[in-house]
Structures are given as structure tokens and as C-alpha cells.
Amino acid sequence: MKRLQSQLKHLQPKDVLRLTPLDLINMPGIGTISTANELLYAVSKFVAPSSTTLYDLLNSTTSSKLRTGLEELDRVLLGGLPSGTITELAGPSGSGKTQMCCQLSVLAAAPQHAGGLAAGALYIDTEGAASACRIREIASSRFPNLTDEEISECTSRIFLHTVSTADSLHHLLSHTVQELIIEHGIKLLIVDSIASLVRREFDSRLSSRSEVLLEQASLLKEIAEGFGIPVVLVNQVQTIVQDMNADGGGSKTEKLEASRSSVGQLTVAMGNTWYHTVNTRLTLQYKDNVTRKITVSKSPVAAISSFDYIIDKTGLVLTSFYPELEETQQTAIRPRDTSL
């Protein structure tokens, strides 16, 4: 079998499993049906996921969490964002999605004595929204007791990659990401945003867009589960116009009058197929000029919950930590001053 392995080392397990015993017989060193079946069994056993006990599963899910920095949100999520799963941040422009991504990057890279993971974070930016200066500001403001050297070491663990096409994102996810995770000890993967590329390139070709999304979702799930890290994706919202009066009939004049009473409803982009891809969905939205709200819209461990927050130099901060919110409005970042 070792000799066969050396001869087939240029093939991936999935390539071998696509072959039949008759195909394998023609390869050097196999020759018989029994040897071919033995090889297929060995490869199948190698790639098959191993079983685990419920006790081990509970221990792994409770210990492998990335804190969000929002204590009440972490509490309902049983410790933070779970590893090995996909978490989606969805909301309108300026609601704080990129701010949240920057904050998560800092928390993953921060030293363990400060409550971080002291690990690498890979930030894939598709819109040019990520800011190195903002990430450093969050790190130094959230951890004021860290020295300049520790802050620099923290930010050096955050790797930023910019992509501008769906093809370049696919290539990055299918080739480069795995190498970076192994080489730099990456414990957090962020894609900001997953929606912008496909909506820009395939907005009028829904079948092609769905195909690309499913391919990307498969790669992201493989990365999350294979490396046991949390994957965070940013999604956008879209407006669905609903006609309150139109019934499909009537004259042109009646339809024109009916269109004036149409209402727009905000919904998360990418549709139901994408909704079932993500494990956890956090929805961010406005409440007023300063205050926003983050809602656990979907989670396997938490009920629907909402928390008010503002954005300041430390990132996202729950308003429960600001008893006198009016006094902080001068330092809070307003929607027009922030990225997505």
C-alpha cells in the first residue's frame, strides 16, 4: 500500500474516489480487483469524518468561542461566535458591520492576558472598507494597558487581503487561505463583504449568481469545519417594493395610482438558499442618529435577542455600559462618519 501511495501522491483523495476498480487496475502497481478495492477502502476511510461523543462535542463547543466584545451578546451566544461555523453580519450601510469586523480581528489577535486569542486573523476585503488605522485605534483604545510593542504585535497578526472579483475570491479561498491558516495560525476568517462581488457581477443573472454563491459557501464551510475556526461574512440588505393596492388588473391609470401607495421592505440580500448556508445571523440596524441595534436573528443556541449599541473609538459598545448616553454623543461615531 505504501508503494501505491507514492505512485498516487499526485492525486487528491476526491480524484481517486471518482475512479472505479476497473479504472485503477490499469494503473502501475495495482493489477488486481482486490488491490483496487483495498485502495478505495483506505482512501474512503481516510477522508470519512470521524465520529465523536456528545461529551466531546459539548466540550469543544463551549471552549472554542471567539468573544465579540459585547458581553450581553456573548452571554446569549454561550461565550461568543462558535468555531467551525459561519456567522453572518447583515445590515444597511453605516450600521457598523465593518466596525464589528475590525473589532473581531483585534479580539482574535490580542494577547491572551488581555482576553484575546493571540492568534492570526485573515480579513478579506472586497469593498475597500477596512482601515488599518481604525484597527489600530480599536486595539489601543480597547486595551489601553498594552504597550506600543504589544499593540504592534497584535496588529501584525491581522492579515488583510483585497479582492475585486468573484473569481479572485474563489481562487483565494480554494488555494491561498489554507496555506495562510497553517502558516500564520489563523483563528478567524472574515469576508467583507460576500454579497458585493456577486451582486455587482451577477445581479441580472440569478442562476449564475446562485451557482457562484453555492461554490463559495461550500469552500467557506470546508474551511470553517476543517480548521475549526469561526468564519464571519458580511452581507447587505435590499429593498423589496410591495404594492399594497395592485391586484393584477385595472387600467393604466389605476395601476399608476396603486404604485404611489407601494411600500419598501428591507430584507437581507442573497435569498433563502444563502440563509440556510449560515449558522448564525446577526442583524445590525439603526435606531436613531447615534444608537444602533444588533439582533440575533438566527442561532442554533440562542433565542432572538436584541441589544442597543453605539460606536466609539473602542469599536461597538453596548449602551448598557453608558448610563448617561447623552454625554457620549459628542464622542460617538455617527452613521455618516463610519464605514459599512
Short mmCIF file of C-alpha atoms in Angstrom, two decimals:
data_model
loop_
_atom_site.label_atom_id
_atom_site.label_comp_id
_atom_site.label_asym_id
_atom_site.label_seq_id
_atom_site.Cartn_x
_atom_site.Cartn_y
_atom_site.Cartn_z
CA MET A 1 0.00 0.00 0.00
CA LYS A 2 2.89 2.40 0.70
CA ARG A 3 4.17 1.83 -2.82
CA LEU A 4 0.71 2.64 -4.19
CA GLN A 5 0.53 5.79 -2.12
CA SER A 6 3.81 7.02 -3.58
CA GLN A 7 2.56 6.35 -7.10
CA LEU A 8 -0.76 8.15 -6.49
CA LYS A 9 0.59 11.05 -4.45
CA HIS A 10 -0.14 13.48 -7.29
CA LEU A 11 -3.87 12.72 -6.96
CA GLN A 12 -6.27 14.17 -4.41
CA PRO A 13 -8.47 11.71 -2.45
CA LYS A 14 -11.55 13.00 -4.30
CA ASP A 15 -9.84 12.18 -7.61
CA VAL A 16 -9.14 8.62 -6.51
CA LEU A 17 -12.71 8.11 -5.27
CA ARG A 18 -14.09 9.12 -8.67
CA LEU A 19 -12.35 6.10 -10.20
CA THR A 20 -13.82 2.60 -10.40
CA PRO A 21 -11.85 -0.57 -9.57
CA LEU A 22 -11.57 -1.21 -13.31
CA ASP A 23 -10.01 2.23 -13.80
CA LEU A 24 -7.50 1.58 -11.03
CA ILE A 25 -6.45 -1.82 -12.39
CA ASN A 26 -4.80 -0.13 -15.36
CA MET A 27 -2.55 1.93 -13.09
CA PRO A 28 1.01 0.70 -12.40
CA GLY A 29 1.34 -1.36 -9.23
CA ILE A 30 -2.34 -2.30 -8.78
CA GLY A 31 -3.18 -5.02 -11.27
CA THR A 32 -5.99 -6.81 -9.40
CA ILE A 33 -9.55 -6.02 -8.33
CA SER A 34 -8.77 -6.83 -4.70
CA THR A 35 -5.89 -4.33 -4.62
CA ALA A 36 -8.07 -1.68 -6.23
CA ASN A 37 -10.84 -2.28 -3.69
CA GLU A 38 -8.31 -2.17 -0.88
CA LEU A 39 -7.07 1.21 -2.12
CA LEU A 40 -10.60 2.64 -2.42
CA TYR A 41 -11.42 1.44 1.09
CA ALA A 42 -8.27 3.02 2.54
CA VAL A 43 -8.93 6.36 0.84
CA SER A 44 -12.60 6.34 1.90
CA LYS A 45 -11.63 5.61 5.50
CA PHE A 46 -9.07 8.42 5.41
CA VAL A 47 -11.50 11.12 4.23
CA ALA A 48 -14.57 9.95 6.17
CA PRO A 49 -15.36 12.22 9.16
CA SER A 50 -14.66 10.55 12.46
CA SER A 51 -17.44 10.10 14.99
CA THR A 52 -17.41 11.88 18.32
CA THR A 53 -19.27 11.57 21.59
CA LEU A 54 -21.77 14.12 22.81
CA TYR A 55 -19.49 14.86 25.78
CA ASP A 56 -16.57 15.73 23.48
CA LEU A 57 -18.86 17.82 21.28
CA LEU A 58 -20.14 19.84 24.24
CA ASN A 59 -16.61 20.46 25.49
CA SER A 60 -15.43 21.61 22.07
CA THR A 61 -18.37 23.96 21.51
CA THR A 62 -18.10 25.61 24.90
CA SER A 63 -14.33 26.11 24.79
CA SER A 64 -13.94 27.18 21.13
CA LYS A 65 -15.59 30.59 21.05
CA LEU A 66 -14.45 34.00 19.87
CA ARG A 67 -15.69 36.82 22.07
CA THR A 68 -17.44 39.67 20.27
CA GLY A 69 -16.58 42.27 22.89
CA LEU A 70 -20.31 42.77 23.60
CA GLU A 71 -20.78 40.96 26.90
CA GLU A 72 -24.55 40.53 26.75
CA LEU A 73 -24.35 39.25 23.19
CA ASP A 74 -21.60 36.81 24.20
CA ARG A 75 -23.79 35.63 27.06
CA VAL A 76 -26.74 34.66 24.85
CA LEU A 77 -24.35 33.05 22.34
CA LEU A 78 -22.90 30.95 25.19
CA GLY A 79 -19.48 32.56 25.05
CA GLY A 80 -19.21 34.19 21.63
CA LEU A 81 -19.00 33.20 17.98
CA PRO A 82 -18.67 29.41 17.68
CA SER A 83 -15.71 27.88 15.89
CA GLY A 84 -16.26 25.64 12.89
CA THR A 85 -19.35 27.60 11.80
CA ILE A 86 -20.33 30.58 9.64
CA THR A 87 -21.61 33.77 11.24
CA GLU A 88 -23.21 36.44 9.08
CA LEU A 89 -23.33 40.17 9.85
CA ALA A 90 -26.16 41.78 7.87
CA GLY A 91 -27.38 45.35 7.81
CA PRO A 92 -27.63 48.61 5.87
CA SER A 93 -24.72 50.84 5.01
CA GLY A 94 -23.26 52.59 8.02
CA SER A 95 -24.79 50.26 10.60
CA GLY A 96 -21.38 49.12 11.84
CA LYS A 97 -20.69 45.84 10.04
CA THR A 98 -17.12 46.70 9.10
CA GLN A 99 -16.56 48.23 12.54
CA MET A 100 -17.63 44.89 14.03
CA CYS A 101 -15.24 43.04 11.72
CA CYS A 102 -12.34 45.27 12.76
CA GLN A 103 -13.23 44.68 16.41
CA LEU A 104 -13.37 40.89 15.96
CA SER A 105 -9.97 40.97 14.25
CA VAL A 106 -8.47 42.81 17.21
CA LEU A 107 -10.02 40.41 19.72
CA ALA A 108 -8.64 37.41 17.83
CA ALA A 109 -5.14 38.92 17.63
CA ALA A 110 -4.96 40.45 21.14
CA PRO A 111 -2.71 38.72 23.70
CA GLN A 112 -4.27 36.09 25.90
CA HIS A 113 -3.63 38.01 29.12
CA ALA A 114 -5.83 40.78 27.67
CA GLY A 115 -8.63 38.33 26.82
CA GLY A 116 -7.71 37.70 23.20
CA LEU A 117 -6.66 34.56 21.36
CA ALA A 118 -3.13 35.72 20.47
CA ALA A 119 -3.84 34.23 17.04
CA GLY A 120 -3.90 35.37 13.46
CA ALA A 121 -6.93 36.92 11.76
CA LEU A 122 -7.42 36.91 8.00
CA TYR A 123 -9.52 39.82 6.73
CA ILE A 124 -10.65 39.57 3.09
CA ASP A 125 -11.90 42.98 1.94
CA THR A 126 -13.97 43.20 -1.25
CA GLU A 127 -15.08 46.82 -0.93
CA GLY A 128 -12.01 48.67 0.31
CA ALA A 129 -13.80 49.43 3.58
CA ALA A 130 -11.24 48.04 6.05
CA SER A 131 -8.89 50.59 7.61
CA ALA A 132 -5.54 49.72 9.18
CA CYS A 133 -5.64 52.98 11.16
CA ARG A 134 -9.08 52.16 12.52
CA ILE A 135 -7.99 48.65 13.53
CA ARG A 136 -5.03 50.05 15.42
CA GLU A 137 -7.24 52.67 17.08
CA ILE A 138 -9.62 49.97 18.30
CA ALA A 139 -6.71 47.90 19.61
CA SER A 140 -5.07 50.76 21.51
CA SER A 141 -8.36 52.14 22.84
CA ARG A 142 -9.85 48.80 23.88
CA PHE A 143 -6.62 47.65 25.53
CA PRO A 144 -5.06 50.84 26.98
CA ASN A 145 -2.80 48.83 29.29
CA LEU A 146 -0.94 47.21 26.41
CA THR A 147 2.42 48.68 25.44
CA ASP A 148 3.09 50.07 21.97
CA GLU A 149 5.12 46.96 21.25
CA GLU A 150 2.21 44.70 22.25
CA ILE A 151 -0.21 46.75 20.12
CA SER A 152 2.14 46.46 17.15
CA GLU A 153 2.47 42.73 17.72
CA CYS A 154 -1.30 42.45 17.89
CA THR A 155 -1.86 44.29 14.60
CA SER A 156 0.91 42.29 12.93
CA ARG A 157 -1.24 39.18 13.40
CA ILE A 158 -4.05 40.66 11.26
CA PHE A 159 -3.63 39.91 7.56
CA LEU A 160 -5.58 41.98 5.05
CA HIS A 161 -6.26 40.76 1.52
CA THR A 162 -8.18 42.84 -1.04
CA VAL A 163 -10.07 41.16 -3.89
CA SER A 164 -12.19 42.78 -6.58
CA THR A 165 -13.80 39.89 -8.49
CA ALA A 166 -15.68 36.73 -7.64
CA ASP A 167 -13.03 34.67 -9.45
CA SER A 168 -10.20 36.15 -7.37
CA LEU A 169 -12.16 35.46 -4.18
CA HIS A 170 -12.76 31.86 -5.28
CA HIS A 171 -9.06 31.38 -6.04
CA LEU A 172 -8.08 32.88 -2.69
CA LEU A 173 -10.49 30.62 -0.78
CA SER A 174 -9.59 27.46 -2.68
CA HIS A 175 -5.80 27.87 -2.69
CA THR A 176 -4.21 30.61 -0.61
CA VAL A 177 -6.38 30.67 2.52
CA GLN A 178 -5.48 27.16 3.67
CA GLU A 179 -1.77 27.93 3.43
CA LEU A 180 -2.17 31.19 5.36
CA ILE A 181 -4.17 29.47 8.11
CA ILE A 182 -1.45 26.89 8.63
CA GLU A 183 1.50 29.25 8.26
CA HIS A 184 0.22 32.08 10.47
CA GLY A 185 -2.03 30.28 12.95
CA ILE A 186 -5.19 31.97 11.69
CA LYS A 187 -8.12 31.57 14.10
CA LEU A 188 -10.59 33.94 12.40
CA LEU A 189 -11.57 34.40 8.75
CA ILE A 190 -13.59 37.46 7.68
CA VAL A 191 -15.04 38.20 4.24
CA ASP A 192 -16.32 41.78 3.99
CA SER A 193 -18.49 41.51 2.06
CA ILE A 194 -19.67 38.30 0.50
CA ALA A 195 -22.59 39.98 -1.27
CA SER A 196 -20.94 42.91 -3.02
CA LEU A 197 -18.98 40.92 -5.61
CA VAL A 198 -21.75 38.58 -6.75
CA ARG A 199 -24.37 41.32 -6.76
CA ARG A 200 -22.10 43.55 -8.82
CA GLU A 201 -21.12 40.86 -11.32
CA PHE A 202 -24.21 38.62 -11.49
CA ASP A 203 -27.13 40.81 -10.40
CA SER A 204 -29.05 40.17 -13.62
CA ARG A 205 -28.01 36.52 -13.94
CA LEU A 206 -29.64 34.85 -10.97
CA SER A 207 -28.74 31.28 -11.93
CA SER A 208 -25.05 32.15 -12.31
CA ARG A 209 -25.13 34.10 -9.06
CA SER A 210 -26.64 31.15 -7.20
CA GLU A 211 -24.01 28.82 -8.62
CA VAL A 212 -21.16 31.10 -7.54
CA LEU A 213 -22.68 31.57 -4.08
CA LEU A 214 -23.04 27.83 -3.54
CA GLU A 215 -19.42 27.26 -4.57
CA GLN A 216 -18.21 29.96 -2.19
CA ALA A 217 -20.43 28.66 0.61
CA SER A 218 -19.03 25.15 0.15
CA LEU A 219 -15.45 26.45 0.35
CA LEU A 220 -16.19 28.57 3.42
CA LYS A 221 -17.89 25.70 5.25
CA GLU A 222 -14.98 23.43 4.39
CA ILE A 223 -12.54 25.98 5.82
CA ALA A 224 -14.60 26.58 8.97
CA GLU A 225 -15.14 22.91 9.74
CA GLY A 226 -11.77 21.65 8.52
CA PHE A 227 -9.70 24.11 10.55
CA GLY A 228 -12.17 24.59 13.39
CA ILE A 229 -12.25 28.39 13.15
CA PRO A 230 -15.11 30.91 13.08
CA VAL A 231 -15.85 32.37 9.66
CA VAL A 232 -17.56 35.78 9.62
CA LEU A 233 -19.28 37.03 6.46
CA VAL A 234 -20.74 40.46 5.84
CA ASN A 235 -23.99 40.68 3.89
CA GLN A 236 -26.02 43.60 2.61
CA VAL A 237 -29.72 44.41 2.67
CA GLN A 238 -32.03 45.14 -0.21
CA THR A 239 -35.43 46.79 -0.58
CA ILE A 240 -38.38 44.78 -1.83
CA VAL A 241 -41.16 47.03 -3.12
CA GLN A 242 -44.60 45.73 -2.32
CA ASP A 243 -47.72 47.15 -3.96
CA MET A 244 -50.44 47.42 -1.35
CA ASN A 245 -53.32 48.04 -3.77
CA ALA A 246 -52.49 46.38 -7.09
CA ASP A 247 -54.40 43.17 -7.73
CA GLY A 248 -53.07 42.36 -11.20
CA GLY A 249 -55.92 44.07 -13.06
CA GLY A 250 -57.25 47.55 -13.73
CA SER A 251 -56.39 50.30 -16.14
CA LYS A 252 -53.04 52.00 -16.55
CA THR A 253 -54.33 54.96 -14.53
CA GLU A 254 -55.44 52.67 -11.70
CA LYS A 255 -52.04 50.91 -11.69
CA LEU A 256 -50.25 54.27 -11.58
CA GLU A 257 -52.29 55.33 -8.56
CA ALA A 258 -51.63 51.97 -6.92
CA SER A 259 -47.85 52.33 -7.46
CA ARG A 260 -47.90 55.53 -5.42
CA SER A 261 -49.00 53.53 -2.39
CA SER A 262 -46.21 50.95 -2.73
CA VAL A 263 -44.02 50.38 0.32
CA GLY A 264 -40.43 49.19 0.59
CA GLN A 265 -39.42 46.42 2.94
CA LEU A 266 -35.78 45.85 3.86
CA THR A 267 -34.59 42.28 3.73
CA VAL A 268 -31.20 40.60 3.88
CA ALA A 269 -29.71 40.02 0.43
CA MET A 270 -28.88 36.72 -1.29
CA GLY A 271 -32.21 34.94 -0.67
CA ASN A 272 -33.36 31.82 1.17
CA THR A 273 -30.69 29.48 -0.20
CA TRP A 274 -27.97 31.65 1.30
CA TYR A 275 -29.95 31.98 4.56
CA HIS A 276 -29.68 28.24 5.11
CA THR A 277 -25.92 28.37 4.48
CA VAL A 278 -25.09 30.46 7.54
CA ASN A 279 -25.26 29.04 11.06
CA THR A 280 -25.67 32.34 12.92
CA ARG A 281 -27.06 35.61 11.64
CA LEU A 282 -26.55 38.91 13.46
CA THR A 283 -28.58 41.79 12.04
CA LEU A 284 -27.40 45.38 12.58
CA GLN A 285 -29.71 48.35 12.12
CA TYR A 286 -30.27 51.99 13.11
CA LYS A 287 -32.39 53.26 15.99
CA ASP A 288 -31.50 56.96 15.79
CA ASN A 289 -28.60 59.20 14.80
CA VAL A 290 -26.28 57.65 17.39
CA THR A 291 -27.77 54.40 18.62
CA ARG A 292 -27.95 51.18 16.65
CA LYS A 293 -29.33 47.74 17.45
CA ILE A 294 -27.82 44.29 16.95
CA THR A 295 -30.21 41.34 16.82
CA VAL A 296 -29.54 37.62 17.00
CA SER A 297 -31.83 36.71 14.08
CA LYS A 298 -30.68 33.11 13.71
CA SER A 299 -28.69 30.90 16.05
CA PRO A 300 -28.62 27.20 16.97
CA VAL A 301 -28.06 28.10 20.65
CA ALA A 302 -29.76 31.45 21.28
CA ALA A 303 -33.27 32.82 21.11
CA ILE A 304 -33.97 36.01 19.17
CA SER A 305 -32.39 38.79 21.22
CA SER A 306 -31.59 42.46 20.62
CA PHE A 307 -29.10 44.85 22.18
CA ASP A 308 -28.57 48.57 21.65
CA TYR A 309 -25.07 49.83 20.95
CA ILE A 310 -23.08 52.84 19.84
CA ILE A 311 -19.77 53.07 18.02
CA ASP A 312 -16.87 54.90 19.61
CA LYS A 313 -13.09 54.74 19.43
CA THR A 314 -13.10 51.28 21.07
CA GLY A 315 -15.49 49.81 18.50
CA LEU A 316 -19.02 48.66 19.25
CA VAL A 317 -20.15 49.32 22.83
CA LEU A 318 -23.48 48.32 24.37
CA THR A 319 -25.47 51.29 25.66
CA SER A 320 -25.89 49.46 28.99
CA PHE A 321 -22.28 50.47 29.65
CA TYR A 322 -23.20 54.14 29.09
CA PRO A 323 -25.64 55.19 31.87
CA GLU A 324 -25.51 58.78 30.60
CA LEU A 325 -25.75 58.24 26.85
CA GLU A 326 -26.37 61.94 26.17
CA GLU A 327 -22.91 62.82 27.45
CA THR A 328 -21.27 60.41 24.99
CA GLN A 329 -22.94 61.69 21.83
CA GLN A 330 -20.02 64.04 21.17
CA THR A 331 -17.55 61.13 21.05
CA ALA A 332 -19.77 58.53 19.41
CA ILE A 333 -19.22 57.90 15.70
CA ARG A 334 -22.31 58.92 13.78
CA PRO A 335 -23.59 56.94 10.77
CA ARG A 336 -22.25 59.42 8.24
CA ASP A 337 -18.73 59.06 9.70
CA THR A 338 -18.45 55.28 9.61
CA SER A 339 -17.96 52.56 7.05
CA LEU A 340 -20.44 49.77 6.44
#
